Tab-separated table of C-alpha atoms and ligand atoms in Angstrom:
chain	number	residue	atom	x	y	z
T	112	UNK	CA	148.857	68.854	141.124
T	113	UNK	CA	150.371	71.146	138.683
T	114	UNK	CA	153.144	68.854	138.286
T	115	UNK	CA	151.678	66.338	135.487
T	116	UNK	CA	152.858	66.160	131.807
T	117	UNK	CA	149.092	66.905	130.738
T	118	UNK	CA	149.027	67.676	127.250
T	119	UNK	CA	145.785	69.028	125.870
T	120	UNK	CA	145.921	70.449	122.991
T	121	UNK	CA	146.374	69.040	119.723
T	122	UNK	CA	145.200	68.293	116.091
T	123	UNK	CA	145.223	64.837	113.954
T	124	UNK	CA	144.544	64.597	110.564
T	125	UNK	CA	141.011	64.684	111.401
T	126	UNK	CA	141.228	68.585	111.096
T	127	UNK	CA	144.753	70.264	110.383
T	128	UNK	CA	147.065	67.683	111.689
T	129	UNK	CA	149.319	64.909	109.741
T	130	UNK	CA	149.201	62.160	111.865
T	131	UNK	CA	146.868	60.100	112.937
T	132	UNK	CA	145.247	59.949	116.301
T	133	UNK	CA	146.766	56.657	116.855
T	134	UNK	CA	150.254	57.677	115.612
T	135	UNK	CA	149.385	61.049	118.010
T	136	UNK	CA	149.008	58.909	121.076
T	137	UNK	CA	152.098	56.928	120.417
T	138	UNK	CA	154.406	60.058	119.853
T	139	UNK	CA	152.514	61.651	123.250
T	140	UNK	CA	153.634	58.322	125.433
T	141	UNK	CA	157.198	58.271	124.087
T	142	UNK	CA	157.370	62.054	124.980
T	143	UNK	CA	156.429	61.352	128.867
T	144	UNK	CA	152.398	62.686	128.066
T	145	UNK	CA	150.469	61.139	131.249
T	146	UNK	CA	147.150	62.860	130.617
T	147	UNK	CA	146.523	63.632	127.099
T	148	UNK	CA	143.627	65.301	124.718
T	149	UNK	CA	143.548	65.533	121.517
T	150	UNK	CA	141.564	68.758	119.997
T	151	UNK	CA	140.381	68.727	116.598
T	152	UNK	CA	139.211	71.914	115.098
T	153	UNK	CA	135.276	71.792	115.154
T	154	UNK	CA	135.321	68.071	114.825
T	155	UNK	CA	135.372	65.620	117.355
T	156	UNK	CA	135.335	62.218	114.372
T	157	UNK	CA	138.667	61.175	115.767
T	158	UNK	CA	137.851	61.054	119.923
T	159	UNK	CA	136.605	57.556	119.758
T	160	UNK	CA	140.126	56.449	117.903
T	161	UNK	CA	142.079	58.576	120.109
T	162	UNK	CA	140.379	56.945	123.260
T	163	UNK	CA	141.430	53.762	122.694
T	164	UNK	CA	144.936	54.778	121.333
T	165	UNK	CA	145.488	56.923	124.564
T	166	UNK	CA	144.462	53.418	126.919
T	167	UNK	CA	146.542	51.398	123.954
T	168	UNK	CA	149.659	53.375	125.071
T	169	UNK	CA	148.849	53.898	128.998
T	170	UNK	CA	147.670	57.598	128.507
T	171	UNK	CA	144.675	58.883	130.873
T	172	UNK	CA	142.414	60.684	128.108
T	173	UNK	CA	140.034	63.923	128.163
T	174	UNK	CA	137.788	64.238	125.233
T	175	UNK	CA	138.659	67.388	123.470
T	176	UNK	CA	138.058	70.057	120.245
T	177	UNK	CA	139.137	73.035	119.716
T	178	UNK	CA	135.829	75.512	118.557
T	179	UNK	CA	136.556	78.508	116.034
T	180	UNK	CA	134.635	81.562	117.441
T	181	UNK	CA	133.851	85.288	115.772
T	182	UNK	CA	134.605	87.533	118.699
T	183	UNK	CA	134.735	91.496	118.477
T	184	UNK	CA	135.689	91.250	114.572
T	185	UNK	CA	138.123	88.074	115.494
T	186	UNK	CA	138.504	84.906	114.973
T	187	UNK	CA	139.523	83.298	119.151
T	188	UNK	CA	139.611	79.077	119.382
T	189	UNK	CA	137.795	77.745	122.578
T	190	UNK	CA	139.305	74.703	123.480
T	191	UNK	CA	136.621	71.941	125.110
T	192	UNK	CA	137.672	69.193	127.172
T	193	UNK	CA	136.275	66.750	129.444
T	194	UNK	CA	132.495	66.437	127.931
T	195	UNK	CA	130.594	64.064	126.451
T	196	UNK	CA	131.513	62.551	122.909
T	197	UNK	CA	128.001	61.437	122.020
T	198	UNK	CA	126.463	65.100	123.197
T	199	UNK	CA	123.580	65.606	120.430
T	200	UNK	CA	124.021	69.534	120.878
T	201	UNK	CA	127.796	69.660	121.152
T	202	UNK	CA	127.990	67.492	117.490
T	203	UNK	CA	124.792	69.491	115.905
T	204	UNK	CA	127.007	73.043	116.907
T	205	UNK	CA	129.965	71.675	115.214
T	206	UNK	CA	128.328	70.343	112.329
T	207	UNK	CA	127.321	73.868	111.633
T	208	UNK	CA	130.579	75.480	112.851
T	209	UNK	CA	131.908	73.558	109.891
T	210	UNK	CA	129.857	73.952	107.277
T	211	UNK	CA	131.113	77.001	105.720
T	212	UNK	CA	134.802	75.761	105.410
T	213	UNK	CA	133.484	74.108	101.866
T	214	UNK	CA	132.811	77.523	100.118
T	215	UNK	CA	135.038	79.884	101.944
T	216	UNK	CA	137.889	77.505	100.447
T	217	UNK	CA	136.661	77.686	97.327
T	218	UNK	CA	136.936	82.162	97.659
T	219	UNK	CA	140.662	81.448	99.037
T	220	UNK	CA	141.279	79.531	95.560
T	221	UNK	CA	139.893	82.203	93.602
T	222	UNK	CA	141.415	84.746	95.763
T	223	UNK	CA	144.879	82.506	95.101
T	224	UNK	CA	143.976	82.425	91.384
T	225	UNK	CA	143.995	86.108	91.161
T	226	UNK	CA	147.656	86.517	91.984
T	227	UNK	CA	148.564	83.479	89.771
T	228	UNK	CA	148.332	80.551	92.152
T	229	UNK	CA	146.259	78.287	89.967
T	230	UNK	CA	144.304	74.902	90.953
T	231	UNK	CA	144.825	75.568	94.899
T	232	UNK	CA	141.431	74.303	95.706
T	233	UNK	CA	142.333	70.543	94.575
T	234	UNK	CA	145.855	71.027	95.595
T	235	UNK	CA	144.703	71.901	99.481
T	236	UNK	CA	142.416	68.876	98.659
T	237	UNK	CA	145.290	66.453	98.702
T	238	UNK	CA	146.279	67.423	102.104
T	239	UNK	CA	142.845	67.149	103.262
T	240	UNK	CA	142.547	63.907	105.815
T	241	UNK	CA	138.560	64.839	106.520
T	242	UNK	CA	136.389	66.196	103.963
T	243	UNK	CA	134.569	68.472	106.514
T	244	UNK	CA	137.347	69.996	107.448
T	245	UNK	CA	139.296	72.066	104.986
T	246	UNK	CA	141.327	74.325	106.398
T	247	UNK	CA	143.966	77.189	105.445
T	248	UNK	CA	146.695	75.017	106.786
T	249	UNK	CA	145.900	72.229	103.830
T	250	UNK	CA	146.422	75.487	101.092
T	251	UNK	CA	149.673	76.091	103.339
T	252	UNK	CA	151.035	72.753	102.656
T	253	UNK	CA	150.281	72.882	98.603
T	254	UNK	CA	151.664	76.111	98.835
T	255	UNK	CA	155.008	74.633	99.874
T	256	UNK	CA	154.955	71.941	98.065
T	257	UNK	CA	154.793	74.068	94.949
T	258	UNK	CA	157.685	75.702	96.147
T	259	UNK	CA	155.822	79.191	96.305
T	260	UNK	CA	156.729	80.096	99.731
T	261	UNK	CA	159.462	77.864	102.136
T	262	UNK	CA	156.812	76.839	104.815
T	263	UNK	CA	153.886	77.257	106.475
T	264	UNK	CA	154.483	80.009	108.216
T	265	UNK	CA	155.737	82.314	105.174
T	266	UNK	CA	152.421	81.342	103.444
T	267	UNK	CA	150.249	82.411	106.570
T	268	UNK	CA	152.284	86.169	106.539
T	269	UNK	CA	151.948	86.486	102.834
T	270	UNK	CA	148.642	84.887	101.548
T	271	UNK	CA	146.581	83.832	104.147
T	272	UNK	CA	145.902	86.422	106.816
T	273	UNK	CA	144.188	89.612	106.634
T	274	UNK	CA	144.737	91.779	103.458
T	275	UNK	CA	146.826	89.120	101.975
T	276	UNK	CA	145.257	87.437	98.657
T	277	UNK	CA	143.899	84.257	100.008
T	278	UNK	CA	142.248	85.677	103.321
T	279	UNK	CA	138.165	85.419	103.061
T	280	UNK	CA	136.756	86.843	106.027
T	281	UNK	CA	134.397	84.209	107.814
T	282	UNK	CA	131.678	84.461	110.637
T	283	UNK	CA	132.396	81.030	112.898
T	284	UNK	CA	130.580	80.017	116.072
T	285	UNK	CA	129.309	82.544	118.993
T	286	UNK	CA	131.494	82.864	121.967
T	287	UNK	CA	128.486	82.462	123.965
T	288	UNK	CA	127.234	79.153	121.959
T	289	UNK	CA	130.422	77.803	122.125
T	290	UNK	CA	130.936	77.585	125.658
T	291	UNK	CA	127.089	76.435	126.113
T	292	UNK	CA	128.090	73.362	123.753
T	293	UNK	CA	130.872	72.304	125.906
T	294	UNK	CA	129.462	72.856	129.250
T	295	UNK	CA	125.671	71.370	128.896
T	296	UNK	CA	127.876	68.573	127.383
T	297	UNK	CA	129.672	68.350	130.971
T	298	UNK	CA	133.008	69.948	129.848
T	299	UNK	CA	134.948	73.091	130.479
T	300	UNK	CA	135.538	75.711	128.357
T	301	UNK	CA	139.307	77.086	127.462
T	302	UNK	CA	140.429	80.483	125.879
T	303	UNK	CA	143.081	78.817	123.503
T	304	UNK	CA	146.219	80.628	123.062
T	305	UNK	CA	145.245	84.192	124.182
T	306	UNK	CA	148.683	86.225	123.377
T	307	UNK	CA	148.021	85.345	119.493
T	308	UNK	CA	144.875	87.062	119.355
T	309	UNK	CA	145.320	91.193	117.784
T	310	UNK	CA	142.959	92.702	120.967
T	311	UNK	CA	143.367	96.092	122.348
T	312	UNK	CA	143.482	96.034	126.529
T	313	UNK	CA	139.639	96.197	126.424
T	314	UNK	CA	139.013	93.869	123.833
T	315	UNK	CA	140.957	91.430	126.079
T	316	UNK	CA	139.138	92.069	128.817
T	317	UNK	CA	136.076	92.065	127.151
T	318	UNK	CA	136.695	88.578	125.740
T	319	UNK	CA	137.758	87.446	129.429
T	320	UNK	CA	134.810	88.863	131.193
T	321	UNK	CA	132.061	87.533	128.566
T	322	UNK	CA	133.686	84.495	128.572
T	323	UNK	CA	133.223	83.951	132.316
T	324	UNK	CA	129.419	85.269	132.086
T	325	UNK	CA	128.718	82.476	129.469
T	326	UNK	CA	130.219	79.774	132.010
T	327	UNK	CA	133.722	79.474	130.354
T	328	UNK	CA	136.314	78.604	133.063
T	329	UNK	CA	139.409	77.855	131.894
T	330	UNK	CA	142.710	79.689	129.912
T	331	UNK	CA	145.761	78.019	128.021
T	332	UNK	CA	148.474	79.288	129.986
T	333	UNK	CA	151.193	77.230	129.333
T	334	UNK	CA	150.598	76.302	125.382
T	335	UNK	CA	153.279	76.227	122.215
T	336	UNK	CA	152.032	79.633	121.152
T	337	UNK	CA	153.277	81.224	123.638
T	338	UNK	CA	156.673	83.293	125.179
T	339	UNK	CA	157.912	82.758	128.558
T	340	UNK	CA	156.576	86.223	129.441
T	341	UNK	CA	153.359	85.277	128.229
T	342	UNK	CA	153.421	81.985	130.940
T	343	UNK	CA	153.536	84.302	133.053
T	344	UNK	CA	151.121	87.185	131.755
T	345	UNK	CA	148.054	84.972	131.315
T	346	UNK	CA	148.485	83.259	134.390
T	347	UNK	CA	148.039	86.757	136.135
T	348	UNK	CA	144.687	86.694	133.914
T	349	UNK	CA	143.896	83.136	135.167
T	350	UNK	CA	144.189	84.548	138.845
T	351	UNK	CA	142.716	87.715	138.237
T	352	UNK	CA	139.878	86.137	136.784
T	353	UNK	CA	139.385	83.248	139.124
T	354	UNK	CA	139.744	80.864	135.396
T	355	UNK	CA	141.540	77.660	135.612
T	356	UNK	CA	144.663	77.087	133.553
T	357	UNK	CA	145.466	74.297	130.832
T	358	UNK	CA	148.755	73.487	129.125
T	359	UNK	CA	148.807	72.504	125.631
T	360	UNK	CA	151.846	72.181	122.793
T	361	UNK	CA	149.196	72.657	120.139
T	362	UNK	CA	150.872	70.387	118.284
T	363	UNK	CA	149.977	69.803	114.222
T	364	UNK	CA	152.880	68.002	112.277
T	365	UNK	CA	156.846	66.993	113.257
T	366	UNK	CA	157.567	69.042	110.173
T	367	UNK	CA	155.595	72.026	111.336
T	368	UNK	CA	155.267	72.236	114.466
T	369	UNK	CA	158.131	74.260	117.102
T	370	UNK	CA	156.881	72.276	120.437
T	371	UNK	CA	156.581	68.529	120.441
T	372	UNK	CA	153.868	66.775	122.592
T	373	UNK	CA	154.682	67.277	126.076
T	374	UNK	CA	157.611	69.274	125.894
T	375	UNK	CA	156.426	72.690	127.560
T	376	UNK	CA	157.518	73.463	131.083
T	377	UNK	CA	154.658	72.702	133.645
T	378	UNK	CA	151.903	74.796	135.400
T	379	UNK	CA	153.008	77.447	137.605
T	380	UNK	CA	152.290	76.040	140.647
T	381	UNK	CA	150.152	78.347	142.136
T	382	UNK	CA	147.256	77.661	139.440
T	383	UNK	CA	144.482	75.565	139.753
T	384	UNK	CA	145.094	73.412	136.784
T	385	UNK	CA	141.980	72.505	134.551
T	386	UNK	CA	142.450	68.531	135.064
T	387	UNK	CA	141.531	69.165	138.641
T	388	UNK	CA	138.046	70.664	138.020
T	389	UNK	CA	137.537	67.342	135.379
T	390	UNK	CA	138.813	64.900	137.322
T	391	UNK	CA	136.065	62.293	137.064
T	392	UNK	CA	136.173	63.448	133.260
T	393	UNK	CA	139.367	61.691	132.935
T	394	UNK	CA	139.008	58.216	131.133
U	602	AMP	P1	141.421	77.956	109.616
U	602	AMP	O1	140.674	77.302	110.753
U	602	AMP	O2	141.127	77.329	108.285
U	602	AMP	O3	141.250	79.446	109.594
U	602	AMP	O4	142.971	77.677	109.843
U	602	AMP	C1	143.562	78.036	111.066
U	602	AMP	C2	144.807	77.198	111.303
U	602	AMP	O5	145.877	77.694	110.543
U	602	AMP	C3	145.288	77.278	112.745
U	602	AMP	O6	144.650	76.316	113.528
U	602	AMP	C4	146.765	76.980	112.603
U	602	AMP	O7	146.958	75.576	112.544
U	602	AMP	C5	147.103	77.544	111.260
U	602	AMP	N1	147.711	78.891	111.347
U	602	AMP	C6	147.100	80.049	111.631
U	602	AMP	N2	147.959	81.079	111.572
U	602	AMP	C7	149.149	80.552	111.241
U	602	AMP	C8	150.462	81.087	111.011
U	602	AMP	N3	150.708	82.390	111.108
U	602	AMP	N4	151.449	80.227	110.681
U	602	AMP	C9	151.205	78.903	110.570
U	602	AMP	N5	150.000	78.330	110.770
U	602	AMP	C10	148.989	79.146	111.104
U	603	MN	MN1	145.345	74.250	113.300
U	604	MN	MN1	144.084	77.537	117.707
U	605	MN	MN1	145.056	74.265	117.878
Protein backbone atom coordinates (compact mmCIF):
# COMPACT_ATOMS: atom_id res chain seq x y z
CA UNK A 1 0.00 0.00 0.00
CA UNK A 2 1.47 3.19 -1.08
CA UNK A 3 -1.44 4.93 0.18
CA UNK A 4 -0.44 5.42 4.06
CA UNK A 5 0.53 8.78 5.71
CA UNK A 6 3.99 7.10 6.74
CA UNK A 7 6.21 9.65 7.89
CA UNK A 8 9.81 8.66 8.43
CA UNK A 9 11.94 11.04 8.68
CA UNK A 10 12.51 13.38 11.34
CA UNK A 11 14.71 14.99 14.12
CA UNK A 12 13.86 15.86 18.00
CA UNK A 13 15.89 17.73 20.09
CA UNK A 14 17.87 14.74 20.63
CA UNK A 15 20.03 15.84 17.55
CA UNK A 16 18.95 19.07 15.51
CA UNK A 17 15.34 19.25 16.28
CA UNK A 18 13.29 21.64 18.86
CA UNK A 19 10.79 19.55 20.07
CA UNK A 20 10.67 16.80 21.88
CA UNK A 21 9.98 13.30 20.79
CA UNK A 22 6.88 13.33 22.74
CA UNK A 23 5.74 16.78 21.52
CA UNK A 24 6.97 15.14 17.82
CA UNK A 25 4.50 12.32 18.13
CA UNK A 26 1.68 14.52 19.18
CA UNK A 27 2.14 17.10 16.24
CA UNK A 28 2.58 13.71 13.79
CA UNK A 29 -1.10 12.31 15.07
CA UNK A 30 -2.83 15.69 14.75
CA UNK A 31 -1.31 15.90 11.17
CA UNK A 32 -3.02 12.39 10.06
CA UNK A 33 0.80 10.44 10.56
CA UNK A 34 -0.36 6.59 10.78
CA UNK A 35 3.12 5.08 10.66
CA UNK A 36 5.73 7.28 11.98
CA UNK A 37 9.78 7.28 12.67
CA UNK A 38 11.57 9.52 14.11
CA UNK A 39 15.43 9.84 12.83
CA UNK A 40 17.91 11.42 14.91
CA UNK A 41 21.19 12.27 13.41
CA UNK A 42 23.72 9.52 14.63
CA UNK A 43 21.81 9.07 17.81
CA UNK A 44 19.16 6.86 18.52
CA UNK A 45 18.82 8.29 22.80
CA UNK A 46 15.32 9.40 21.97
CA UNK A 47 13.71 5.89 20.22
CA UNK A 48 12.70 4.49 23.51
CA UNK A 49 10.67 8.00 24.32
CA UNK A 50 9.43 8.19 20.91
CA UNK A 51 8.09 4.50 21.15
CA UNK A 52 5.92 5.01 23.72
CA UNK A 53 4.82 8.57 22.55
CA UNK A 54 4.01 7.08 19.02
CA UNK A 55 1.58 4.05 20.99
CA UNK A 56 0.57 7.18 23.51
CA UNK A 57 -0.98 8.91 20.44
CA UNK A 58 -2.12 5.69 18.27
CA UNK A 59 0.94 5.93 15.85
CA UNK A 60 2.46 2.45 14.49
CA UNK A 61 6.35 3.19 15.07
CA UNK A 62 9.69 2.14 13.10
CA UNK A 63 12.83 2.72 14.98
CA UNK A 64 14.87 5.15 13.05
CA UNK A 65 18.36 7.51 12.67
CA UNK A 66 19.54 9.19 10.20
CA UNK A 67 23.69 8.21 9.73
CA UNK A 68 26.12 11.05 8.35
CA UNK A 69 28.37 9.32 5.72
CA UNK A 70 31.78 10.66 3.76
CA UNK A 71 31.04 9.54 0.24
CA UNK A 72 33.25 10.54 -2.91
CA UNK A 73 34.44 13.89 -1.03
CA UNK A 74 30.60 14.31 0.38
CA UNK A 75 28.87 14.34 3.11
CA UNK A 76 25.21 11.79 2.02
CA UNK A 77 22.71 10.89 5.31
CA UNK A 78 21.59 7.15 5.32
CA UNK A 79 18.45 6.97 6.90
CA UNK A 80 17.91 3.46 9.11
CA UNK A 81 14.66 2.21 10.00
CA UNK A 82 13.11 -0.81 11.25
CA UNK A 83 16.22 -2.39 13.37
CA UNK A 84 16.93 -3.10 16.60
CA UNK A 85 17.26 -0.27 19.35
CA UNK A 86 19.44 -2.26 21.72
CA UNK A 87 21.89 -3.45 18.60
CA UNK A 88 25.48 -3.38 20.42
CA UNK A 89 27.12 -2.65 16.87
CA UNK A 90 24.53 -0.23 15.53
CA UNK A 91 25.05 2.07 19.08
CA UNK A 92 29.08 1.37 19.18
CA UNK A 93 29.05 2.85 15.14
CA UNK A 94 27.17 5.81 16.25
CA UNK A 95 28.98 6.47 19.26
CA UNK A 96 31.94 6.94 17.03
CA UNK A 97 30.04 8.62 14.16
CA UNK A 98 29.59 11.24 16.82
CA UNK A 99 32.49 11.75 18.42
CA UNK A 100 34.10 14.29 16.35
CA UNK A 101 31.12 16.80 16.44
CA UNK A 102 32.87 18.07 19.96
CA UNK A 103 36.07 19.49 18.25
CA UNK A 104 34.97 20.18 14.76
CA UNK A 105 32.51 22.73 16.62
CA UNK A 106 34.99 24.12 18.40
CA UNK A 107 37.10 24.92 14.51
CA UNK A 108 33.53 26.37 13.31
CA UNK A 109 33.81 28.88 16.44
CA UNK A 110 37.19 29.81 15.66
CA UNK A 111 36.49 29.81 12.06
CA UNK A 112 33.28 32.23 13.20
CA UNK A 113 35.70 34.21 15.40
CA UNK A 114 37.82 35.08 12.51
CA UNK A 115 35.19 37.08 10.70
CA UNK A 116 34.03 38.69 14.02
CA UNK A 117 31.38 36.30 15.27
CA UNK A 118 32.61 35.99 18.82
CA UNK A 119 31.56 33.31 21.65
CA UNK A 120 29.60 31.02 18.97
CA UNK A 121 30.76 27.89 20.58
CA UNK A 122 28.66 28.59 23.94
CA UNK A 123 26.07 30.38 22.01
CA UNK A 124 25.36 27.02 19.68
CA UNK A 125 25.64 25.46 23.22
CA UNK A 126 22.37 26.94 24.33
CA UNK A 127 20.53 25.41 21.55
CA UNK A 128 22.09 22.19 22.19
CA UNK A 129 19.23 19.57 23.63
CA UNK A 130 22.05 16.52 23.68
CA UNK A 131 25.53 17.09 24.49
CA UNK A 132 26.71 14.48 21.89
CA UNK A 133 25.23 16.01 19.37
CA UNK A 134 26.30 19.47 18.35
CA UNK A 135 25.48 20.30 15.21
CA UNK A 136 25.77 23.32 12.59
CA UNK A 137 22.08 23.84 12.89
CA UNK A 138 22.56 24.84 16.88
CA UNK A 139 25.38 27.74 15.45
CA UNK A 140 22.41 28.50 12.88
CA UNK A 141 20.01 29.29 15.55
CA UNK A 142 22.62 31.64 17.70
CA UNK A 143 23.36 33.04 14.55
CA UNK A 144 19.79 34.32 14.26
CA UNK A 145 19.25 35.05 17.37
CA UNK A 146 22.10 37.53 17.26
CA UNK A 147 20.46 38.98 14.48
CA UNK A 148 23.54 38.25 12.11
CA UNK A 149 21.71 36.64 9.38
CA UNK A 150 17.46 36.39 9.19
CA UNK A 151 17.32 32.50 9.45
CA UNK A 152 18.66 29.41 9.13
CA UNK A 153 18.90 29.11 5.84
CA UNK A 154 20.86 32.55 5.13
CA UNK A 155 23.41 31.31 7.76
CA UNK A 156 23.88 27.82 5.95
CA UNK A 157 24.60 29.95 2.31
CA UNK A 158 26.86 32.39 4.02
CA UNK A 159 28.83 30.72 6.93
CA UNK A 160 28.32 27.28 7.08
CA UNK A 161 28.86 25.43 3.83
CA UNK A 162 31.85 24.99 1.82
CA UNK A 163 34.27 28.01 1.50
CA UNK A 164 32.16 29.98 3.80
CA UNK A 165 33.95 30.92 7.29
CA UNK A 166 32.43 28.44 9.60
CA UNK A 167 32.65 25.25 7.26
CA UNK A 168 35.36 22.58 8.79
CA UNK A 169 35.59 19.80 6.55
CA UNK A 170 34.82 16.43 8.48
CA UNK A 171 35.36 12.63 7.65
CA UNK A 172 31.86 10.88 9.09
CA UNK A 173 30.92 7.21 8.85
CA UNK A 174 31.69 4.76 5.69
CA UNK A 175 28.91 4.23 3.30
CA UNK A 176 29.70 0.69 3.50
CA UNK A 177 29.72 0.61 7.56
CA UNK A 178 26.77 2.43 7.65
CA UNK A 179 24.53 0.25 5.90
CA UNK A 180 26.24 -2.92 7.73
CA UNK A 181 25.06 -1.16 11.12
CA UNK A 182 21.55 -0.97 10.09
CA UNK A 183 21.11 -4.18 8.37
CA UNK A 184 23.00 -6.81 10.86
CA UNK A 185 20.75 -4.77 13.26
CA UNK A 186 17.63 -6.10 11.11
CA UNK A 187 16.84 -2.72 9.40
CA UNK A 188 16.96 -1.24 5.96
CA UNK A 189 19.07 1.15 4.73
CA UNK A 190 17.76 4.62 2.96
CA UNK A 191 19.67 7.15 0.66
CA UNK A 192 18.18 10.32 2.44
CA UNK A 193 17.30 13.13 0.28
CA UNK A 194 19.35 12.35 -2.90
CA UNK A 195 18.58 15.65 -5.15
CA UNK A 196 20.49 17.76 -2.29
CA UNK A 197 23.60 16.03 -2.70
CA UNK A 198 26.36 18.22 -5.40
CA UNK A 199 27.17 14.65 -7.54
CA UNK A 200 28.07 14.60 -11.12
CA UNK A 201 25.86 11.73 -13.21
CA UNK A 202 28.57 9.20 -12.17
CA UNK A 203 29.01 10.15 -8.79
CA UNK A 204 25.24 9.44 -8.50
CA UNK A 205 25.43 6.39 -9.86
CA UNK A 206 28.31 5.47 -8.13
CA UNK A 207 26.69 6.22 -4.76
CA UNK A 208 23.50 4.14 -6.01
CA UNK A 209 25.36 1.15 -7.19
CA UNK A 210 27.79 0.86 -3.99
CA UNK A 211 25.03 1.40 -1.99
CA UNK A 212 23.16 -1.66 -3.30
CA UNK A 213 26.54 -3.85 -3.14
CA UNK A 214 26.78 -3.02 0.65
CA UNK A 215 23.02 -4.29 1.13
CA UNK A 216 21.35 -0.78 1.19
CA UNK A 217 17.78 -1.08 -0.22
CA UNK A 218 15.89 1.72 0.07
CA UNK A 219 15.69 5.73 -1.38
CA UNK A 220 13.69 8.83 0.04
CA UNK A 221 11.58 9.55 -2.77
CA UNK A 222 8.97 11.48 -1.56
CA UNK A 223 10.84 13.68 1.35
CA UNK A 224 10.60 17.73 2.23
CA UNK A 225 13.84 18.26 0.35
CA UNK A 226 12.63 17.67 -2.56
CA UNK A 227 10.73 19.30 -6.00
CA UNK A 228 7.91 17.68 -7.63
CA UNK A 229 10.26 16.80 -10.50
CA UNK A 230 12.50 15.26 -8.19
CA UNK A 231 9.29 12.78 -6.89
CA UNK A 232 9.42 11.81 -9.87
CA UNK A 233 13.27 11.61 -10.86
CA UNK A 234 14.32 9.40 -7.95
CA UNK A 235 11.55 7.21 -8.22
CA UNK A 236 12.89 6.34 -11.82
CA UNK A 237 16.21 5.59 -9.67
CA UNK A 238 14.15 3.50 -7.18
CA UNK A 239 12.89 1.38 -10.26
CA UNK A 240 15.92 1.40 -12.10
CA UNK A 241 17.67 0.17 -9.26
CA UNK A 242 15.24 -2.36 -7.94
CA UNK A 243 15.56 0.06 -4.23
CA UNK A 244 12.49 0.53 -2.26
CA UNK A 245 11.13 4.01 -1.67
CA UNK A 246 10.42 5.95 1.74
CA UNK A 247 8.64 9.25 2.30
CA UNK A 248 9.82 11.55 4.84
CA UNK A 249 9.04 15.57 5.64
CA UNK A 250 12.40 15.71 7.36
CA UNK A 251 10.97 17.73 9.66
CA UNK A 252 13.29 19.87 12.44
CA UNK A 253 11.34 22.88 14.03
CA UNK A 254 7.64 24.72 13.20
CA UNK A 255 9.83 27.77 12.88
CA UNK A 256 12.21 26.17 10.44
CA UNK A 257 10.97 23.78 8.79
CA UNK A 258 8.85 24.27 4.98
CA UNK A 259 6.91 20.70 5.28
CA UNK A 260 5.05 19.78 8.42
CA UNK A 261 4.82 16.07 9.55
CA UNK A 262 2.80 14.28 7.16
CA UNK A 263 2.04 16.79 4.77
CA UNK A 264 3.87 15.45 1.50
CA UNK A 265 1.79 13.87 -1.22
CA UNK A 266 2.00 9.96 -1.06
CA UNK A 267 4.11 7.24 -2.84
CA UNK A 268 3.72 6.95 -6.43
CA UNK A 269 1.90 4.05 -6.61
CA UNK A 270 3.84 1.97 -8.61
CA UNK A 271 6.76 1.75 -5.85
CA UNK A 272 7.30 -0.76 -3.50
CA UNK A 273 7.20 1.34 -0.43
CA UNK A 274 9.90 0.60 2.34
CA UNK A 275 7.14 -0.19 5.18
CA UNK A 276 6.31 -3.21 3.13
CA UNK A 277 9.77 -4.88 3.24
CA UNK A 278 9.61 -4.00 7.42
CA UNK A 279 6.44 -4.96 8.06
CA UNK A 280 6.97 -7.15 11.11
CA UNK A 281 9.44 -4.18 12.05
CA UNK A 282 6.51 -2.10 12.71
CA UNK A 283 5.74 -1.74 16.55
P1 LIG B 1 25.79 18.79 10.61
O1 LIG B 1 25.36 17.35 10.79
O2 LIG B 1 26.31 19.40 11.88
O3 LIG B 1 26.74 18.97 9.46
O4 LIG B 1 24.49 19.64 10.27
C1 LIG B 1 23.68 19.25 9.19
C2 LIG B 1 22.27 19.78 9.39
O5 LIG B 1 22.21 21.14 9.06
C3 LIG B 1 21.27 19.11 8.46
O6 LIG B 1 20.77 17.94 9.04
C4 LIG B 1 20.19 20.16 8.35
O7 LIG B 1 19.32 20.07 9.46
C5 LIG B 1 20.95 21.45 8.46
N1 LIG B 1 21.24 22.06 7.15
C6 LIG B 1 22.14 21.66 6.24
N2 LIG B 1 22.16 22.48 5.18
C7 LIG B 1 21.24 23.43 5.43
C8 LIG B 1 20.78 24.60 4.73
N3 LIG B 1 21.28 24.94 3.55
N4 LIG B 1 19.81 25.34 5.31
C9 LIG B 1 19.30 25.00 6.51
N5 LIG B 1 19.69 23.93 7.23
C10 LIG B 1 20.65 23.15 6.69
MN1 LIG C 1 19.29 18.18 10.63
MN1 LIG D 1 19.72 14.84 6.11
MN1 LIG E 1 17.19 14.77 8.40
Amino acid sequence: MAILNADLHCHSVVSDGTLTPEDLAARAAANGVELWALTDHDEIGGQKRALAAAHANGLKYLTGTEISVTFAGETVHIVGLGFDADDERMHEGLLQTRDGRGPRAKEIAEGLAQVGIKDAYEGALKYVGNPALISRTHFARFLVETGVCKDTNEVFRRYLTEGKPGFVPHRWANLKDAVAWITQAGGIAVVAHPARYKFTANEEYALFHEFKAHGGQGVEVVTGSHTAAEYVKYADVAKEFGLAASRGSDFHSPGESHTDLGQLPFLPGELTPVWELLADRIQ
